[in-house]
Amino acid sequence: MTFPHQPYYSRILDTVGHTPLIKLSRLYPDIPQRIFAKMESFNPGGSIKDRTALQLITHAMEIGKLKKGDTVVESSSGNMAIGLAQTCKYFGLNLEVVVDPMVNKQNIKIIKAFGGKVNFVNFPAKEGGYLQARLDKVQEILDSNPRSFWTNQYGNPQNPAAHKQTMHEIIKDLGKAPDYLFAATSTCGTLMGCAEYVQKNELRTRVVAVDAVGSVIFGTPAGDRKIPGHGAGRKSQFLQRESIYDVVHVNDEECVKGCHNLLNSEAILCGGSSGAVAWAVHKLAPSLPYGATIAMILCDRGERYLDTIYNEDWVKENIMELEKVLA
């Protein structure tokens, strides 16, 4: 008996990218726009950061800055560390990541399962918050190990370069460029990679940044944030404000609302930044043209947030009564 040939992948890293695009008909049924979600949770490590990690590592190996047995060092709130952990495991590289108290416990377990070493910083820097404290620790590790390499997701141009492919996939699957693209911000690699693709190809897509209340990326005041994955304590090295159509700031409560809206309407269990993006669409949609096509990037899986966003006790302690949040 013979069967039609089905393509297969030669290695797990070949499955990074080419994630599905899904039309969301139930999320906001009263919104007069068409909403599509780019499901980055389908990457093997569970998030869009798999794209970035693979690009940073393979490029460094190609130009001779990394070889088997070397140590990769990076600061991360979780997803980037997991993407690096899987990539480093495959290529025989060591990994040391620096995290802060906002990191999810599940992420730590995954990083360690891949063989990565986790370093904690417990106090924010006086200027730059936890991000600067993590970067200070990264430098300390680099100084102590001559065979170490910092992938530097915050300043390495290979970060935004990886996401030109993300935008290409969205357009390919839609059959046209969307009218609007909503993307969460942190390093701004995803945001600017997509924006650069739009500009280079002279597309009409308007790129909307989704930032956290308390983040300083767009010059707003620094403040406490409970949910990791979007926002930052210092400005992005990639951001070109003139390339961004608009920015929507989402607070922790709205982030939780967005996550639960996706879960309850579309049965999509997503992470914090995805909930922020979903809520940003809800906030901005009334001002957008009737029938416009909106693409939003949902960055990661929700399983890593079961102890926080999807935990009623955590929400009650850190945000407010879940019933009130979801009212």
JSON list of N, CA and C in Angstrom, two decimals, residues 26 35 80 105 180 211 228 247 254 277 301 305:
[
{"chain": "A", "resi": 26, "resn": "ARG", "atom": "N", "xyz": [-15.58, 35.28, 17.07]},
{"chain": "A", "resi": 26, "resn": "ARG", "atom": "CA", "xyz": [-16.34, 35.36, 18.33]},
{"chain": "A", "resi": 26, "resn": "ARG", "atom": "C", "xyz": [-15.79, 36.36, 19.33]},
{"chain": "A", "resi": 35, "resn": "ILE", "atom": "N", "xyz": [-11.02, 40.37, 12.24]},
{"chain": "A", "resi": 35, "resn": "ILE", "atom": "CA", "xyz": [-9.87, 40.19, 13.12]},
{"chain": "A", "resi": 35, "resn": "ILE", "atom": "C", "xyz": [-9.22, 38.83, 12.87]},
{"chain": "A", "resi": 80, "resn": "MET", "atom": "N", "xyz": [11.98, 34.25, 25.80]},
{"chain": "A", "resi": 80, "resn": "MET", "atom": "CA", "xyz": [13.24, 34.27, 25.06]},
{"chain": "A", "resi": 80, "resn": "MET", "atom": "C", "xyz": [14.20, 33.23, 25.63]},
{"chain": "A", "resi": 105, "resn": "LYS", "atom": "N", "xyz": [7.14, 30.57, 37.24]},
{"chain": "A", "resi": 105, "resn": "LYS", "atom": "CA", "xyz": [7.84, 29.39, 37.76]},
{"chain": "A", "resi": 105, "resn": "LYS", "atom": "C", "xyz": [7.91, 28.28, 36.72]},
{"chain": "A", "resi": 180, "resn": "TYR", "atom": "N", "xyz": [-4.38, 46.89, 9.48]},
{"chain": "A", "resi": 180, "resn": "TYR", "atom": "CA", "xyz": [-3.74, 47.21, 10.76]},
{"chain": "A", "resi": 180, "resn": "TYR", "atom": "C", "xyz": [-3.07, 45.96, 11.31]},
{"chain": "A", "resi": 211, "resn": "ASP", "atom": "N", "xyz": [1.69, 48.53, 24.40]},
{"chain": "A", "resi": 211, "resn": "ASP", "atom": "CA", "xyz": [2.65, 48.66, 25.49]},
{"chain": "A", "resi": 211, "resn": "ASP", "atom": "C", "xyz": [1.93, 48.54, 26.82]},
{"chain": "A", "resi": 228, "resn": "PRO", "atom": "N", "xyz": [4.52, 39.76, 33.14]},
{"chain": "A", "resi": 228, "resn": "PRO", "atom": "CA", "xyz": [5.71, 39.88, 32.28]},
{"chain": "A", "resi": 228, "resn": "PRO", "atom": "C", "xyz": [5.36, 39.66, 30.82]},
{"chain": "A", "resi": 247, "resn": "VAL", "atom": "N", "xyz": [0.09, 53.91, 19.41]},
{"chain": "A", "resi": 247, "resn": "VAL", "atom": "CA", "xyz": [0.45, 53.05, 20.54]},
{"chain": "A", "resi": 247, "resn": "VAL", "atom": "C", "xyz": [-0.72, 53.01, 21.50]},
{"chain": "A", "resi": 254, "resn": "GLU", "atom": "N", "xyz": [-6.62, 45.13, 32.39]},
{"chain": "A", "resi": 254, "resn": "GLU", "atom": "CA", "xyz": [-7.08, 44.98, 31.01]},
{"chain": "A", "resi": 254, "resn": "GLU", "atom": "C", "xyz": [-6.40, 43.79, 30.34]},
{"chain": "A", "resi": 277, "resn": "VAL", "atom": "N", "xyz": [-2.74, 42.56, 23.71]},
{"chain": "A", "resi": 277, "resn": "VAL", "atom": "CA", "xyz": [-3.01, 42.87, 22.31]},
{"chain": "A", "resi": 277, "resn": "VAL", "atom": "C", "xyz": [-4.50, 42.77, 22.02]},
{"chain": "A", "resi": 301, "resn": "ARG", "atom": "N", "xyz": [1.83, 30.82, 24.68]},
{"chain": "A", "resi": 301, "resn": "ARG", "atom": "CA", "xyz": [0.82, 29.93, 25.27]},
{"chain": "A", "resi": 301, "resn": "ARG", "atom": "C", "xyz": [0.42, 30.41, 26.66]},
{"chain": "A", "resi": 305, "resn": "TYR", "atom": "N", "xyz": [0.89, 30.62, 32.48]},
{"chain": "A", "resi": 305, "resn": "TYR", "atom": "CA", "xyz": [0.23, 31.65, 33.29]},
{"chain": "A", "resi": 305, "resn": "TYR", "atom": "C", "xyz": [-0.91, 31.08, 34.13]}
]
